[in-house]
Amino acid sequence: MTQTSSEQTAAVIGAGPAGLMAAEVLGEAGVRVTVYEQMPSVGRKFLLAGRGGLNLTHSEPIEAFVARYRGAVQVVAAVEAFPPRALRAWADALGQETFVGTSGRVFPKAMKASPLLRAWLRRLAATGVTFNLRHRWLGWRDGGLLFRAPDGETIVRPDLTILALGGASWPHLGSNGQWADALPEQGVAVSPLKPANCGFLVGWSETFRTRFEGQPLKGVALTFAGRTVRGEAIITSSGIEGGAVYAISADLRDAVLQNGAAELHVALRPDSTASELEARLAKPRGKQSISTFLRKALNLQPAAIGLLQEAAVLAGESLAALSNRELAARINHCPVRIAGVAPMARAISSAGGISLASVDDDFMLRQMPGTFVAGEMLDWEAPTGGYLLQACFATGMAAGKGAVKWLRR
């Protein structure tokens, strides 16, 4: 990449994957980069993501991969320009070799974020990137960037700015979405932030909540609005969450926010047809309770049986009084009334943010020449499985390259 003048300066606000990637691109181009971060250390949410094994990206074909971004054109273009194979090569160059798991997800062999982050920070330091921690960005004042620092407020005036402050999930780690108030004042369109890859609220009975909180529903299939997802769900004290729930959460969330409620259907034995279930239910029940019979005849987990009981009570029915055909139908079409969306603080990611119409193909704000945006601040969403981090890395790369191009002009 052609070097820019060493006198040119850039402020990158936010020290997550998107911001650090933009800083790397700018630093390697010879720009004097300062990364501002409101927390006492960098990459806090990134480190949390790696606590159970850092899922960097996914190995599926790129055509299927980019379809996960629900038509977010600039994000798709960024991922195509810096695809999963490029991200894996980047990690390898940092000494963090990756592998593909049985699910197709890609992880570093260390299965942690901290070794990768340490190597990355060493590379950034080698290019002259510096960090100002405990600097909370407050917006703009007198033509500069206003920060609240440990020794008071300060204004800086770089040649360009890259905003990478993240979304609004896990706010205690730094990405609290407070930036959403500053940008509309500059004429930038911002959609309301909302939870993504999130759980949902259900008005469980006290009996069900007390007995089954924290228990999984394994090997189930969830259906909403014509879409079915296989996986696992977890019963919480206030509702339901888990991998299968997150995968279907975007459409379910939008329906709940629009209508106030929605009905999710759970197939507890998705590999069995109604006729197969009915045949197994035709066995003599004898003096067994309905719960004992379902456990023995269908090998249903206690939480699954409890869910059937909960649905029956809500419908004003007795589970034991249902015919075999009705019970077989209920087992693979068990209704769960969703009453709300779980709080943003518990969501894995967030949707909403800066409208993609407000940024050009180089991720520069149309209303603010010289100010670029990357990562989860933008209005896009994707499922878990490596798609979130991949887009943060890729948009950070794209914003950094766009900024270098702008400086050359």
Short mmCIF file of C-alpha atoms in Angstrom, two decimals:
data_model
loop_
_atom_site.label_atom_id
_atom_site.label_comp_id
_atom_site.label_asym_id
_atom_site.label_seq_id
_atom_site.Cartn_x
_atom_site.Cartn_y
_atom_site.Cartn_z
CA MET A 1 0.00 0.00 0.00
CA THR A 2 1.30 3.47 -0.89
CA GLN A 3 2.56 5.28 2.18
CA THR A 4 0.86 8.49 3.25
CA SER A 5 2.58 11.44 4.89
CA SER A 6 3.79 10.69 8.42
CA GLU A 7 2.31 14.06 9.43
CA GLN A 8 -1.22 12.84 8.77
CA THR A 9 -3.12 11.80 11.89
CA ALA A 10 -6.09 9.56 12.57
CA ALA A 11 -8.25 9.05 15.63
CA VAL A 12 -9.85 5.63 15.97
CA ILE A 13 -12.55 5.63 18.63
CA GLY A 14 -13.20 2.18 20.02
CA ALA A 15 -10.68 -0.61 20.66
CA GLY A 16 -12.68 -3.62 19.57
CA PRO A 17 -11.94 -5.77 16.49
CA ALA A 18 -13.32 -3.21 14.00
CA GLY A 19 -11.36 -0.30 15.46
CA LEU A 20 -8.13 -2.25 15.86
CA MET A 21 -8.32 -3.54 12.29
CA ALA A 22 -8.85 -0.01 10.97
CA ALA A 23 -5.91 1.17 13.09
CA GLU A 24 -3.73 -1.58 11.65
CA VAL A 25 -4.51 -0.60 8.06
CA LEU A 26 -3.85 3.08 8.77
CA GLY A 27 -0.67 2.42 10.75
CA GLU A 28 0.77 0.24 7.99
CA ALA A 29 0.03 3.06 5.53
CA GLY A 30 2.18 5.45 7.56
CA VAL A 31 -0.59 7.41 9.26
CA ARG A 32 -0.02 8.45 12.87
CA VAL A 33 -2.86 6.62 14.65
CA THR A 34 -4.23 7.12 18.15
CA VAL A 35 -6.88 4.70 19.41
CA TYR A 36 -9.23 6.13 22.03
CA GLU A 37 -11.03 3.73 24.36
CA GLN A 38 -13.28 4.58 27.30
CA MET A 39 -12.45 1.39 29.23
CA PRO A 40 -9.19 0.82 31.15
CA SER A 41 -8.10 -1.88 28.65
CA VAL A 42 -8.75 -2.83 25.03
CA GLY A 43 -10.86 -5.58 23.46
CA ARG A 44 -12.97 -6.41 26.50
CA LYS A 45 -15.96 -7.76 24.57
CA PHE A 46 -13.59 -9.58 22.22
CA LEU A 47 -11.98 -11.29 25.20
CA LEU A 48 -15.38 -12.27 26.56
CA ALA A 49 -16.30 -13.79 23.19
CA GLY A 50 -13.24 -16.00 23.47
CA ARG A 51 -13.98 -17.26 26.95
CA GLY A 52 -15.69 -20.40 25.66
CA GLY A 53 -13.57 -20.73 22.50
CA LEU A 54 -13.10 -17.82 20.11
CA ASN A 55 -15.37 -18.41 17.09
CA LEU A 56 -13.60 -16.16 14.58
CA THR A 57 -15.51 -17.03 11.44
CA HIS A 58 -17.18 -19.89 9.53
CA SER A 59 -16.02 -22.20 6.76
CA GLU A 60 -19.20 -22.38 4.68
CA PRO A 61 -19.06 -21.28 1.00
CA ILE A 62 -18.87 -17.52 0.59
CA GLU A 63 -22.20 -17.37 -1.29
CA ALA A 64 -24.03 -18.85 1.71
CA PHE A 65 -21.85 -16.89 4.12
CA VAL A 66 -22.71 -13.42 2.82
CA ALA A 67 -26.42 -14.30 2.68
CA ARG A 68 -26.35 -14.24 6.49
CA TYR A 69 -26.14 -10.43 6.44
CA ARG A 70 -29.72 -9.97 5.25
CA GLY A 71 -28.94 -7.69 2.30
CA ALA A 72 -26.60 -5.23 4.07
CA VAL A 73 -24.83 -4.29 0.82
CA GLN A 74 -21.73 -2.53 2.14
CA VAL A 75 -21.18 -5.21 4.80
CA VAL A 76 -21.46 -7.96 2.18
CA ALA A 77 -18.95 -6.13 -0.04
CA ALA A 78 -16.54 -5.77 2.88
CA VAL A 79 -16.78 -9.48 3.74
CA GLU A 80 -16.26 -10.44 0.10
CA ALA A 81 -13.15 -8.24 0.01
CA PHE A 82 -11.84 -9.69 3.30
CA PRO A 83 -13.41 -13.16 3.41
CA PRO A 84 -12.98 -15.92 6.01
CA ARG A 85 -9.89 -17.35 4.28
CA ALA A 86 -8.23 -13.90 4.51
CA LEU A 87 -9.12 -13.60 8.19
CA ARG A 88 -7.63 -17.03 8.86
CA ALA A 89 -4.44 -16.05 6.99
CA TRP A 90 -4.28 -12.84 9.06
CA ALA A 91 -4.56 -14.85 12.28
CA ASP A 92 -1.93 -17.31 11.08
CA ALA A 93 0.45 -14.40 10.43
CA LEU A 94 0.01 -13.41 14.08
CA GLY A 95 1.09 -16.91 15.10
CA GLN A 96 -2.46 -17.97 15.90
CA GLU A 97 -3.20 -20.93 13.64
CA THR A 98 -6.87 -21.75 13.17
CA PHE A 99 -8.90 -24.92 12.61
CA VAL A 100 -12.39 -25.81 11.41
CA GLY A 101 -14.61 -27.47 14.02
CA THR A 102 -17.16 -30.18 13.31
CA SER A 103 -19.91 -27.56 12.94
CA GLY A 104 -17.92 -25.65 10.30
CA ARG A 105 -17.03 -22.89 12.74
CA VAL A 106 -13.45 -21.61 12.75
CA PHE A 107 -11.43 -21.26 15.97
CA PRO A 108 -7.82 -20.45 16.85
CA LYS A 109 -6.03 -23.57 18.09
CA ALA A 110 -5.43 -21.80 21.39
CA MET A 111 -9.25 -21.56 21.77
CA LYS A 112 -8.77 -18.18 23.45
CA ALA A 113 -8.85 -14.55 22.40
CA SER A 114 -6.04 -13.35 24.67
CA PRO A 115 -3.04 -14.81 22.75
CA LEU A 116 -4.34 -13.36 19.49
CA LEU A 117 -5.03 -9.97 21.06
CA ARG A 118 -1.55 -9.80 22.62
CA ALA A 119 0.11 -10.61 19.30
CA TRP A 120 -2.10 -8.08 17.54
CA LEU A 121 -1.22 -5.30 19.98
CA ARG A 122 2.48 -6.01 19.44
CA ARG A 123 1.98 -5.63 15.70
CA LEU A 124 0.07 -2.38 16.18
CA ALA A 125 2.81 -1.00 18.44
CA ALA A 126 5.38 -1.83 15.76
CA THR A 127 3.52 0.42 13.30
CA GLY A 128 3.42 3.28 15.81
CA VAL A 129 -0.24 2.98 16.87
CA THR A 130 -0.75 4.48 20.34
CA PHE A 131 -3.63 4.10 22.80
CA ASN A 132 -5.37 6.60 25.04
CA LEU A 133 -7.42 4.58 27.50
CA ARG A 134 -10.12 5.88 29.84
CA HIS A 135 -11.08 8.42 27.18
CA ARG A 136 -14.83 8.59 26.75
CA TRP A 137 -15.95 10.21 23.51
CA LEU A 138 -18.66 12.86 24.04
CA GLY A 139 -19.18 14.04 20.46
CA TRP A 140 -17.89 17.11 18.64
CA ARG A 141 -17.03 20.59 19.89
CA ASP A 142 -15.36 23.52 18.16
CA GLY A 143 -14.55 21.42 15.11
CA GLY A 144 -12.82 18.70 17.13
CA LEU A 145 -13.48 15.45 18.95
CA LEU A 146 -14.44 15.95 22.57
CA PHE A 147 -13.28 13.39 25.15
CA ARG A 148 -13.64 13.09 28.89
CA ALA A 149 -10.24 11.92 30.08
CA PRO A 150 -8.94 11.15 33.58
CA ASP A 151 -7.56 14.70 33.86
CA GLY A 152 -10.65 16.44 32.43
CA GLU A 153 -12.16 17.21 29.04
CA THR A 154 -9.92 17.42 26.00
CA ILE A 155 -10.44 18.21 22.31
CA VAL A 156 -8.39 16.62 19.52
CA ARG A 157 -8.39 17.52 15.82
CA PRO A 158 -7.10 14.64 13.70
CA ASP A 159 -7.05 14.62 9.91
CA LEU A 160 -9.60 11.82 9.92
CA THR A 161 -11.74 9.89 12.36
CA ILE A 162 -12.90 6.28 12.43
CA LEU A 163 -15.81 5.53 14.72
CA ALA A 164 -15.91 1.93 15.95
CA LEU A 165 -17.73 2.14 19.26
CA GLY A 166 -19.72 -1.08 18.89
CA GLY A 167 -23.41 -1.70 19.43
CA ALA A 168 -25.31 -1.70 22.71
CA SER A 169 -25.14 -5.26 24.02
CA TRP A 170 -23.02 -6.15 27.07
CA PRO A 171 -22.76 -2.44 28.01
CA HIS A 172 -20.59 -3.10 31.06
CA LEU A 173 -17.80 -4.03 28.62
CA GLY A 174 -17.89 -0.61 26.97
CA SER A 175 -20.22 -0.83 23.97
CA ASN A 176 -23.20 0.95 25.49
CA GLY A 177 -24.67 2.66 22.42
CA GLN A 178 -24.51 6.14 23.94
CA TRP A 179 -22.98 7.40 20.69
CA ALA A 180 -26.45 7.15 19.10
CA ASP A 181 -27.35 10.56 20.56
CA ALA A 182 -24.41 12.44 19.04
CA LEU A 183 -24.67 11.42 15.39
CA PRO A 184 -28.21 12.61 14.57
CA GLU A 185 -27.11 16.09 15.62
CA GLN A 186 -24.71 15.94 12.66
CA GLY A 187 -27.44 14.91 10.23
CA VAL A 188 -26.57 11.21 10.30
CA ALA A 189 -29.55 8.84 10.19
CA VAL A 190 -29.55 6.37 13.09
CA SER A 191 -32.10 3.58 13.50
CA PRO A 192 -33.08 2.70 17.08
CA LEU A 193 -30.82 0.09 18.62
CA LYS A 194 -32.50 -3.22 19.50
CA PRO A 195 -31.36 -6.61 20.78
CA ALA A 196 -30.13 -9.22 18.31
CA ASN A 197 -29.24 -12.87 18.91
CA CYS A 198 -31.32 -12.43 22.01
CA GLY A 199 -33.62 -14.28 24.37
CA PHE A 200 -37.32 -13.69 24.89
CA LEU A 201 -39.75 -13.20 27.74
CA VAL A 202 -42.42 -15.79 28.53
CA GLY A 203 -44.96 -15.61 31.33
CA TRP A 204 -44.14 -18.98 32.85
CA SER A 205 -46.21 -20.25 35.73
CA GLU A 206 -44.46 -20.20 39.09
CA THR A 207 -44.45 -24.02 39.16
CA PHE A 208 -42.77 -24.31 35.76
CA ARG A 209 -40.29 -21.52 36.45
CA THR A 210 -39.23 -22.92 39.81
CA ARG A 211 -38.80 -26.46 38.56
CA PHE A 212 -37.19 -25.96 35.15
CA GLU A 213 -35.20 -22.71 35.26
CA GLY A 214 -31.78 -23.32 33.70
CA GLN A 215 -32.73 -26.64 32.10
CA PRO A 216 -32.14 -27.28 28.39
CA LEU A 217 -34.51 -28.43 25.68
CA LYS A 218 -32.10 -30.53 23.62
CA GLY A 219 -32.53 -31.57 20.00
CA VAL A 220 -35.64 -29.48 19.44
CA ALA A 221 -36.83 -27.57 16.39
CA LEU A 222 -38.24 -24.05 16.70
CA THR A 223 -40.62 -22.67 14.08
CA PHE A 224 -41.76 -19.11 13.53
CA ALA A 225 -43.11 -17.36 10.43
CA GLY A 226 -42.48 -20.38 8.25
CA ARG A 227 -38.84 -20.80 9.27
CA THR A 228 -37.59 -23.76 11.29
CA VAL A 229 -34.30 -23.97 13.20
CA ARG A 230 -32.86 -27.07 14.87
CA GLY A 231 -30.77 -26.87 18.03
CA GLU A 232 -31.02 -26.30 21.75
CA ALA A 233 -33.02 -23.88 23.88
CA ILE A 234 -32.64 -22.99 27.55
CA ILE A 235 -35.47 -22.25 29.97
CA THR A 236 -34.75 -19.10 31.97
CA SER A 237 -36.59 -17.61 34.91
CA SER A 238 -38.11 -15.01 32.62
CA GLY A 239 -38.38 -16.85 29.32
CA ILE A 240 -36.30 -18.74 26.78
CA GLU A 241 -32.87 -18.34 25.15
CA GLY A 242 -30.14 -20.49 23.57
CA GLY A 243 -28.61 -21.22 20.19
CA ALA A 244 -31.78 -22.19 18.36
CA VAL A 245 -33.61 -19.18 19.81
CA TYR A 246 -30.85 -16.80 18.70
CA ALA A 247 -30.94 -18.21 15.17
CA ILE A 248 -34.60 -17.32 14.80
CA SER A 249 -34.51 -14.19 16.93
CA ALA A 250 -34.51 -11.47 14.23
CA ASP A 251 -37.94 -12.27 12.79
CA LEU A 252 -39.35 -13.16 16.20
CA ARG A 253 -38.07 -9.92 17.74
CA ASP A 254 -39.51 -7.77 14.96
CA ALA A 255 -42.91 -9.46 15.33
CA VAL A 256 -42.93 -8.97 19.09
CA LEU A 257 -41.89 -5.32 18.82
CA GLN A 258 -44.57 -4.68 16.22
CA ASN A 259 -47.44 -6.67 17.72
CA GLY A 260 -46.59 -6.88 21.41
CA ALA A 261 -46.51 -10.70 21.39
CA ALA A 262 -45.92 -13.69 19.12
CA GLU A 263 -46.34 -17.45 19.18
CA LEU A 264 -43.33 -19.70 18.78
CA HIS A 265 -43.79 -23.43 18.13
CA VAL A 266 -41.46 -26.09 19.51
CA ALA A 267 -41.08 -29.59 18.05
CA LEU A 268 -39.88 -31.76 20.91
CA ARG A 269 -39.33 -34.85 18.75
CA PRO A 270 -38.60 -33.32 15.31
CA ASP A 271 -37.20 -36.56 13.85
CA SER A 272 -40.47 -38.45 14.45
CA THR A 273 -43.58 -38.10 12.32
CA ALA A 274 -47.03 -37.63 13.83
CA SER A 275 -47.98 -41.19 12.93
CA GLU A 276 -44.82 -42.60 14.56
CA LEU A 277 -45.51 -40.64 17.74
CA GLU A 278 -49.15 -41.72 17.73
CA ALA A 279 -48.13 -45.38 17.42
CA ARG A 280 -45.79 -45.11 20.41
CA LEU A 281 -48.45 -43.30 22.42
CA ALA A 282 -50.88 -46.15 21.72
CA LYS A 283 -49.03 -48.40 24.18
CA PRO A 284 -50.98 -49.20 27.36
CA ARG A 285 -50.56 -46.43 29.89
CA GLY A 286 -51.86 -48.36 32.87
CA LYS A 287 -51.66 -46.48 36.13
CA GLN A 288 -48.71 -44.35 35.08
CA SER A 289 -49.02 -40.59 35.30
CA ILE A 290 -48.97 -38.80 31.98
CA SER A 291 -45.50 -37.45 32.78
CA THR A 292 -44.10 -40.90 33.53
CA PHE A 293 -45.75 -42.35 30.43
CA LEU A 294 -44.31 -39.66 28.13
CA ARG A 295 -40.88 -40.08 29.64
CA LYS A 296 -40.90 -43.84 29.09
CA ALA A 297 -42.77 -44.02 25.77
CA LEU A 298 -41.01 -41.12 24.03
CA ASN A 299 -37.90 -40.57 26.16
CA LEU A 300 -38.94 -36.94 26.65
CA GLN A 301 -36.91 -34.84 29.05
CA PRO A 302 -38.67 -33.51 32.17
CA ALA A 303 -38.40 -29.93 30.84
CA ALA A 304 -40.05 -30.98 27.57
CA ILE A 305 -42.90 -32.64 29.44
CA GLY A 306 -43.22 -29.56 31.63
CA LEU A 307 -43.47 -27.42 28.51
CA LEU A 308 -46.32 -29.59 27.22
CA GLN A 309 -48.07 -29.27 30.58
CA GLU A 310 -47.58 -25.50 30.53
CA ALA A 311 -49.14 -25.23 27.06
CA ALA A 312 -52.08 -27.41 28.08
CA VAL A 313 -52.82 -25.31 31.15
CA LEU A 314 -52.66 -22.12 29.08
CA ALA A 315 -55.15 -23.64 26.62
CA GLY A 316 -57.46 -24.73 29.44
CA GLU A 317 -56.85 -28.40 28.71
CA SER A 318 -55.68 -31.48 30.57
CA LEU A 319 -52.69 -33.14 28.95
CA ALA A 320 -53.87 -36.54 30.15
CA ALA A 321 -57.27 -36.02 28.52
CA LEU A 322 -55.90 -35.43 25.01
CA SER A 323 -56.28 -38.20 22.47
CA ASN A 324 -53.16 -39.89 21.13
CA ARG A 325 -53.54 -37.98 17.87
CA GLU A 326 -53.94 -34.64 19.65
CA LEU A 327 -51.00 -35.38 21.94
CA ALA A 328 -48.77 -36.44 19.03
CA ALA A 329 -49.63 -33.20 17.23
CA ARG A 330 -48.92 -31.13 20.35
CA ILE A 331 -45.52 -32.77 20.90
CA ASN A 332 -44.19 -31.46 17.60
CA HIS A 333 -46.20 -28.25 17.57
CA CYS A 334 -46.06 -27.06 21.16
CA PRO A 335 -46.99 -23.37 21.37
CA VAL A 336 -44.98 -20.92 23.49
CA ARG A 337 -46.44 -17.43 23.83
CA ILE A 338 -43.65 -14.86 23.57
CA ALA A 339 -44.56 -11.78 25.59
CA GLY A 340 -41.48 -9.62 25.06
CA VAL A 341 -37.81 -9.35 24.12
CA ALA A 342 -35.15 -9.94 26.76
CA PRO A 343 -33.17 -6.81 27.77
CA MET A 344 -30.38 -5.50 25.55
CA ALA A 345 -27.80 -6.14 28.27
CA ARG A 346 -28.33 -9.89 27.87
CA ALA A 347 -28.26 -9.92 24.07
CA ILE A 348 -25.23 -11.25 22.23
CA SER A 349 -25.33 -8.40 19.71
CA SER A 350 -27.52 -5.52 18.63
CA ALA A 351 -29.31 -4.42 15.48
CA GLY A 352 -30.08 -0.90 14.35
CA GLY A 353 -27.53 1.89 14.32
CA ILE A 354 -26.14 4.10 11.57
CA SER A 355 -28.16 3.72 8.40
CA LEU A 356 -26.17 2.15 5.58
CA ALA A 357 -27.60 4.85 3.32
CA SER A 358 -25.59 7.34 5.41
CA VAL A 359 -22.24 5.79 4.44
CA ASP A 360 -20.58 5.50 1.05
CA ASP A 361 -18.83 2.44 -0.37
CA ASP A 362 -15.69 3.34 1.60
CA PHE A 363 -17.65 3.50 4.88
CA MET A 364 -17.33 7.29 5.10
CA LEU A 365 -20.29 9.23 6.47
CA ARG A 366 -21.82 11.16 3.57
CA GLN A 367 -22.68 14.07 5.85
CA MET A 368 -19.21 14.19 7.42
CA PRO A 369 -16.27 13.88 5.01
CA GLY A 370 -13.26 12.42 6.77
CA THR A 371 -15.32 10.49 9.32
CA PHE A 372 -15.60 6.74 8.76
CA VAL A 373 -17.61 4.07 10.58
CA ALA A 374 -17.02 0.35 11.13
CA GLY A 375 -18.36 -2.62 13.04
CA GLU A 376 -21.55 -2.96 15.01
CA MET A 377 -22.34 0.77 14.98
CA LEU A 378 -23.75 0.18 11.49
CA ASP A 379 -27.30 -1.05 10.93
CA TRP A 380 -26.75 -4.74 10.14
CA GLU A 381 -27.15 -7.99 11.97
CA ALA A 382 -26.08 -11.60 11.54
CA PRO A 383 -26.41 -14.86 13.46
CA THR A 384 -23.82 -16.26 15.82
CA GLY A 385 -21.35 -18.76 14.40
CA GLY A 386 -18.50 -16.45 13.39
CA TYR A 387 -20.51 -14.08 11.21
CA LEU A 388 -20.50 -11.24 13.74
CA LEU A 389 -16.74 -11.12 14.27
CA GLN A 390 -16.03 -11.64 10.57
CA ALA A 391 -18.08 -8.56 9.66
CA CYS A 392 -16.44 -6.47 12.39
CA PHE A 393 -12.97 -7.37 11.12
CA ALA A 394 -14.01 -6.88 7.48
CA THR A 395 -15.72 -3.52 7.93
CA GLY A 396 -12.76 -2.31 10.01
CA MET A 397 -10.48 -3.29 7.14
CA ALA A 398 -12.76 -1.58 4.61
CA ALA A 399 -13.04 1.63 6.65
CA GLY A 400 -9.27 1.73 7.12
CA LYS A 401 -8.66 1.33 3.39
CA GLY A 402 -11.34 3.91 2.62
CA ALA A 403 -9.67 6.35 5.00
CA VAL A 404 -6.26 5.85 3.38
CA LYS A 405 -7.82 6.44 -0.04
CA TRP A 406 -9.45 9.64 1.24
CA LEU A 407 -6.14 10.91 2.65
CA ARG A 408 -4.40 10.36 -0.68
CA ARG A 409 -6.86 12.70 -2.32
#
